[in-house]
Amino acid sequence: MHNKQKCPNGNRAAALLKRELRNYERAGTHLYLEGQLSHAEKIVSACMLAEGAGYMRDFIEDDQEKIRGINFVRIYR
């Protein structure tokens, strides 16, 4: 099951996103950027620099609906 959510923009949003993603990493959740294994800092940077585009989260869940990974996929506006 996949669940999608847009990536936020702005400095405060960047700090909040970084903290959120680091919490996922500490919990053992894998982070992906365009399908490639990544990390919180790289994803936040990509989200903040995406001019004319944005990133959507694709939550990857297991059979018990626990989040096992999050893929950030670039979308164009």
Short mmCIF file of N, CA, C and O in Angstrom, two decimals:
data_model
loop_
_atom_site.label_atom_id
_atom_site.label_comp_id
_atom_site.label_asym_id
_atom_site.label_seq_id
_atom_site.Cartn_x
_atom_site.Cartn_y
_atom_site.Cartn_z
N MET A 1 0.84 -1.17 0.00
CA MET A 1 0.00 0.00 0.00
C MET A 1 0.88 1.24 0.00
O MET A 1 1.86 1.32 0.72
N HIS A 2 0.55 2.21 -0.83
CA HIS A 2 1.33 3.43 -0.93
C HIS A 2 0.42 4.61 -0.57
O HIS A 2 -0.74 4.64 -0.89
N ASN A 3 1.01 5.61 0.08
CA ASN A 3 0.30 6.80 0.49
C ASN A 3 1.13 8.00 0.04
O ASN A 3 2.32 8.03 0.30
N LYS A 4 0.54 8.99 -0.61
CA LYS A 4 1.31 10.10 -1.17
C LYS A 4 1.00 11.39 -0.43
O LYS A 4 -0.10 11.65 -0.02
N GLN A 5 2.05 12.25 -0.27
CA GLN A 5 1.92 13.53 0.39
C GLN A 5 2.98 14.46 -0.20
O GLN A 5 4.10 14.06 -0.44
N LYS A 6 2.63 15.74 -0.42
CA LYS A 6 3.58 16.69 -0.99
C LYS A 6 4.65 17.09 0.01
O LYS A 6 4.42 17.13 1.21
N CYS A 7 5.83 17.43 -0.50
CA CYS A 7 6.95 17.90 0.28
C CYS A 7 6.79 19.40 0.54
O CYS A 7 6.49 20.15 -0.38
N PRO A 8 6.96 19.89 1.77
CA PRO A 8 6.77 21.30 2.07
C PRO A 8 7.90 22.18 1.54
O PRO A 8 8.98 21.71 1.24
N ASN A 9 7.65 23.50 1.47
CA ASN A 9 8.66 24.48 1.04
C ASN A 9 8.88 25.50 2.15
O ASN A 9 8.02 25.74 2.97
N GLY A 10 10.06 26.16 2.18
CA GLY A 10 10.36 27.20 3.15
C GLY A 10 11.39 26.76 4.17
O GLY A 10 11.59 25.57 4.39
N ASN A 11 12.06 27.75 4.81
CA ASN A 11 13.13 27.46 5.76
C ASN A 11 12.63 26.71 7.00
O ASN A 11 13.25 25.75 7.43
N ARG A 12 11.54 27.17 7.57
CA ARG A 12 10.99 26.48 8.75
C ARG A 12 10.55 25.08 8.36
O ARG A 12 10.78 24.11 9.10
N ALA A 13 9.92 24.98 7.22
CA ALA A 13 9.47 23.68 6.74
C ALA A 13 10.66 22.75 6.51
O ALA A 13 10.58 21.55 6.77
N ALA A 14 11.79 23.31 6.03
CA ALA A 14 12.99 22.50 5.80
C ALA A 14 13.50 21.91 7.11
O ALA A 14 13.85 20.73 7.17
N ALA A 15 13.52 22.73 8.16
CA ALA A 15 13.99 22.24 9.47
C ALA A 15 13.05 21.17 10.01
O ALA A 15 13.51 20.15 10.55
N LEU A 16 11.75 21.38 9.86
CA LEU A 16 10.78 20.39 10.33
C LEU A 16 10.88 19.09 9.54
O LEU A 16 10.81 18.00 10.12
N LEU A 17 11.04 19.21 8.23
CA LEU A 17 11.18 18.03 7.39
C LEU A 17 12.43 17.25 7.75
O LEU A 17 12.40 16.02 7.87
N LYS A 18 13.55 17.95 7.95
CA LYS A 18 14.80 17.29 8.30
C LYS A 18 14.65 16.52 9.61
O LYS A 18 15.07 15.37 9.72
N ARG A 19 14.03 17.14 10.59
CA ARG A 19 13.82 16.48 11.87
C ARG A 19 12.93 15.25 11.71
O ARG A 19 13.22 14.18 12.24
N GLU A 20 11.86 15.40 10.95
CA GLU A 20 10.95 14.28 10.71
C GLU A 20 11.68 13.12 10.03
O GLU A 20 11.55 11.96 10.43
N LEU A 21 12.45 13.43 8.98
CA LEU A 21 13.14 12.37 8.24
C LEU A 21 14.22 11.70 9.07
O LEU A 21 14.44 10.49 8.98
N ARG A 22 14.91 12.47 9.92
CA ARG A 22 15.91 11.87 10.81
C ARG A 22 15.24 10.91 11.79
O ARG A 22 15.81 9.87 12.12
N ASN A 23 14.05 11.27 12.25
CA ASN A 23 13.30 10.36 13.14
C ASN A 23 12.96 9.07 12.41
O ASN A 23 13.06 7.98 13.00
N TYR A 24 12.55 9.18 11.16
CA TYR A 24 12.29 7.96 10.37
C TYR A 24 13.55 7.12 10.24
O TYR A 24 13.52 5.90 10.38
N GLU A 25 14.68 7.79 9.95
CA GLU A 25 15.95 7.05 9.81
C GLU A 25 16.30 6.32 11.11
O GLU A 25 16.69 5.15 11.07
N ARG A 26 16.16 7.00 12.23
CA ARG A 26 16.48 6.38 13.53
C ARG A 26 15.57 5.18 13.81
O ARG A 26 15.97 4.23 14.49
N ALA A 27 14.35 5.24 13.28
CA ALA A 27 13.39 4.14 13.46
C ALA A 27 13.64 3.00 12.48
O ALA A 27 12.95 1.98 12.53
N GLY A 28 14.61 3.16 11.58
CA GLY A 28 14.95 2.11 10.64
C GLY A 28 14.22 2.18 9.31
O GLY A 28 14.29 1.25 8.52
N THR A 29 13.53 3.29 9.06
CA THR A 29 12.82 3.47 7.80
C THR A 29 13.80 3.91 6.72
O THR A 29 14.57 4.84 6.94
N HIS A 30 13.78 3.26 5.58
CA HIS A 30 14.67 3.61 4.47
C HIS A 30 14.11 4.82 3.72
O HIS A 30 12.90 4.91 3.49
N LEU A 31 14.98 5.74 3.36
CA LEU A 31 14.59 6.92 2.59
C LEU A 31 15.18 6.83 1.20
O LEU A 31 16.34 6.45 1.02
N TYR A 32 14.34 7.17 0.21
CA TYR A 32 14.75 7.11 -1.19
C TYR A 32 14.46 8.44 -1.86
O TYR A 32 13.48 9.11 -1.54
N LEU A 33 15.31 8.81 -2.80
CA LEU A 33 15.11 9.99 -3.64
C LEU A 33 15.10 9.50 -5.08
O LEU A 33 16.10 8.97 -5.57
N GLU A 34 13.93 9.59 -5.71
CA GLU A 34 13.76 9.10 -7.08
C GLU A 34 14.16 7.63 -7.21
O GLU A 34 14.80 7.22 -8.17
N GLY A 35 13.81 6.84 -6.19
CA GLY A 35 14.07 5.41 -6.24
C GLY A 35 15.45 4.97 -5.79
O GLY A 35 15.71 3.78 -5.69
N GLN A 36 16.33 5.93 -5.49
CA GLN A 36 17.68 5.60 -5.05
C GLN A 36 17.79 5.81 -3.54
O GLN A 36 17.33 6.84 -3.02
N LEU A 37 18.40 4.87 -2.83
CA LEU A 37 18.59 5.00 -1.39
C LEU A 37 19.26 6.34 -1.09
O LEU A 37 20.23 6.72 -1.76
N SER A 38 18.75 7.08 -0.12
CA SER A 38 19.25 8.42 0.16
C SER A 38 19.25 8.66 1.66
O SER A 38 19.20 7.72 2.45
N HIS A 39 19.34 9.94 2.07
CA HIS A 39 19.35 10.31 3.49
C HIS A 39 18.64 11.66 3.65
O HIS A 39 18.39 12.37 2.67
N ALA A 40 18.31 12.00 4.90
CA ALA A 40 17.49 13.18 5.20
C ALA A 40 18.04 14.47 4.58
O ALA A 40 17.29 15.21 3.94
N GLU A 41 19.32 14.74 4.75
CA GLU A 41 19.89 16.00 4.29
C GLU A 41 19.77 16.16 2.77
O GLU A 41 19.44 17.23 2.27
N LYS A 42 20.03 15.10 2.04
CA LYS A 42 19.96 15.16 0.58
C LYS A 42 18.53 15.38 0.10
O LYS A 42 18.27 16.14 -0.83
N ILE A 43 17.58 14.74 0.76
CA ILE A 43 16.17 14.88 0.39
C ILE A 43 15.67 16.28 0.69
O ILE A 43 15.01 16.91 -0.14
N VAL A 44 16.02 16.82 1.85
CA VAL A 44 15.61 18.18 2.21
C VAL A 44 16.19 19.17 1.20
O VAL A 44 15.49 20.06 0.72
N SER A 45 17.44 19.01 0.86
CA SER A 45 18.08 19.90 -0.12
C SER A 45 17.36 19.84 -1.46
O SER A 45 17.08 20.87 -2.08
N ALA A 46 17.04 18.64 -1.92
CA ALA A 46 16.34 18.48 -3.20
C ALA A 46 14.97 19.15 -3.15
O ALA A 46 14.56 19.82 -4.10
N CYS A 47 14.26 18.98 -2.05
CA CYS A 47 12.93 19.59 -1.90
C CYS A 47 13.01 21.11 -1.94
O CYS A 47 12.16 21.77 -2.54
N MET A 48 14.01 21.67 -1.30
CA MET A 48 14.12 23.13 -1.21
C MET A 48 14.62 23.75 -2.52
O MET A 48 14.32 24.90 -2.80
N LEU A 49 15.35 22.99 -3.31
CA LEU A 49 15.92 23.52 -4.56
C LEU A 49 15.09 23.22 -5.79
O LEU A 49 15.46 23.62 -6.89
N ALA A 50 13.99 22.55 -5.64
CA ALA A 50 13.17 22.11 -6.77
C ALA A 50 12.35 23.26 -7.35
O ALA A 50 11.20 23.46 -7.01
N GLU A 51 12.96 24.04 -8.23
CA GLU A 51 12.26 25.16 -8.87
C GLU A 51 11.34 24.63 -9.96
O GLU A 51 11.74 23.84 -10.79
N GLY A 52 10.10 25.09 -9.94
CA GLY A 52 9.14 24.65 -10.95
C GLY A 52 8.68 23.22 -10.77
O GLY A 52 8.02 22.66 -11.63
N ALA A 53 9.06 22.64 -9.65
CA ALA A 53 8.68 21.26 -9.37
C ALA A 53 8.58 21.09 -7.86
O ALA A 53 8.82 22.02 -7.10
N GLY A 54 8.25 19.93 -7.45
CA GLY A 54 8.19 19.59 -6.04
C GLY A 54 8.43 18.10 -5.90
O GLY A 54 8.69 17.42 -6.89
N TYR A 55 8.37 17.63 -4.69
CA TYR A 55 8.54 16.20 -4.44
C TYR A 55 7.33 15.67 -3.70
O TYR A 55 6.80 16.33 -2.80
N MET A 56 6.90 14.50 -4.09
CA MET A 56 5.78 13.84 -3.45
C MET A 56 6.31 12.61 -2.72
O MET A 56 7.16 11.89 -3.25
N ARG A 57 5.81 12.39 -1.53
CA ARG A 57 6.21 11.21 -0.76
C ARG A 57 5.39 10.01 -1.20
O ARG A 57 4.18 10.10 -1.34
N ASP A 58 6.06 8.92 -1.37
CA ASP A 58 5.40 7.65 -1.65
C ASP A 58 5.78 6.72 -0.50
O ASP A 58 6.91 6.25 -0.42
N PHE A 59 4.84 6.53 0.44
CA PHE A 59 5.09 5.70 1.61
C PHE A 59 4.99 4.23 1.23
O PHE A 59 4.01 3.81 0.62
N ILE A 60 6.01 3.47 1.58
CA ILE A 60 6.06 2.04 1.28
C ILE A 60 5.78 1.30 2.58
O ILE A 60 6.54 1.44 3.55
N GLU A 61 4.70 0.54 2.60
CA GLU A 61 4.27 -0.16 3.80
C GLU A 61 4.42 -1.67 3.65
O GLU A 61 4.39 -2.19 2.54
N ASP A 62 4.55 -2.35 4.79
CA ASP A 62 4.58 -3.81 4.76
C ASP A 62 3.15 -4.35 4.90
O ASP A 62 2.19 -3.58 4.87
N ASP A 63 3.02 -5.64 5.05
CA ASP A 63 1.70 -6.29 5.15
C ASP A 63 0.89 -5.84 6.36
O ASP A 63 -0.33 -5.90 6.35
N GLN A 64 1.57 -5.37 7.41
CA GLN A 64 0.89 -4.90 8.62
C GLN A 64 0.68 -3.38 8.58
O GLN A 64 0.38 -2.77 9.59
N GLU A 65 0.88 -2.78 7.42
CA GLU A 65 0.72 -1.34 7.18
C GLU A 65 1.70 -0.49 7.99
O GLU A 65 1.44 0.67 8.28
N LYS A 66 2.85 -1.04 8.34
CA LYS A 66 3.92 -0.29 8.98
C LYS A 66 4.80 0.32 7.89
O LYS A 66 5.15 -0.36 6.91
N ILE A 67 5.16 1.58 8.03
CA ILE A 67 5.99 2.25 7.02
C ILE A 67 7.39 1.67 7.06
O ILE A 67 8.06 1.68 8.09
N ARG A 68 7.84 1.13 5.92
CA ARG A 68 9.18 0.55 5.80
C ARG A 68 10.13 1.43 4.99
O ARG A 68 11.34 1.30 5.08
N GLY A 69 9.54 2.31 4.16
CA GLY A 69 10.36 3.20 3.34
C GLY A 69 9.54 4.37 2.85
O GLY A 69 8.31 4.31 2.83
N ILE A 70 10.23 5.43 2.49
CA ILE A 70 9.59 6.60 1.89
C ILE A 70 10.40 6.99 0.67
O ILE A 70 11.60 7.26 0.77
N ASN A 71 9.74 7.03 -0.47
CA ASN A 71 10.39 7.44 -1.71
C ASN A 71 9.90 8.84 -2.06
O ASN A 71 8.70 9.09 -2.10
N PHE A 72 10.82 9.76 -2.29
CA PHE A 72 10.48 11.12 -2.71
C PHE A 72 10.61 11.18 -4.23
O PHE A 72 11.69 10.99 -4.78
N VAL A 73 9.48 11.43 -4.88
CA VAL A 73 9.39 11.42 -6.34
C VAL A 73 9.14 12.84 -6.83
O VAL A 73 8.22 13.51 -6.36
N ARG A 74 9.94 13.30 -7.79
CA ARG A 74 9.80 14.66 -8.31
C ARG A 74 8.54 14.76 -9.17
O ARG A 74 8.27 13.91 -10.01
N ILE A 75 7.77 15.83 -8.92
CA ILE A 75 6.59 16.13 -9.71
C ILE A 75 6.72 17.55 -10.24
O ILE A 75 7.30 18.42 -9.58
N TYR A 76 6.21 17.78 -11.44
CA TYR A 76 6.29 19.10 -12.06
C TYR A 76 4.94 19.77 -11.95
O TYR A 76 3.91 19.16 -12.16
N ARG A 77 4.97 21.05 -11.63
CA ARG A 77 3.74 21.82 -11.44
C ARG A 77 3.27 22.44 -12.73
O ARG A 77 3.95 22.71 -13.62
#
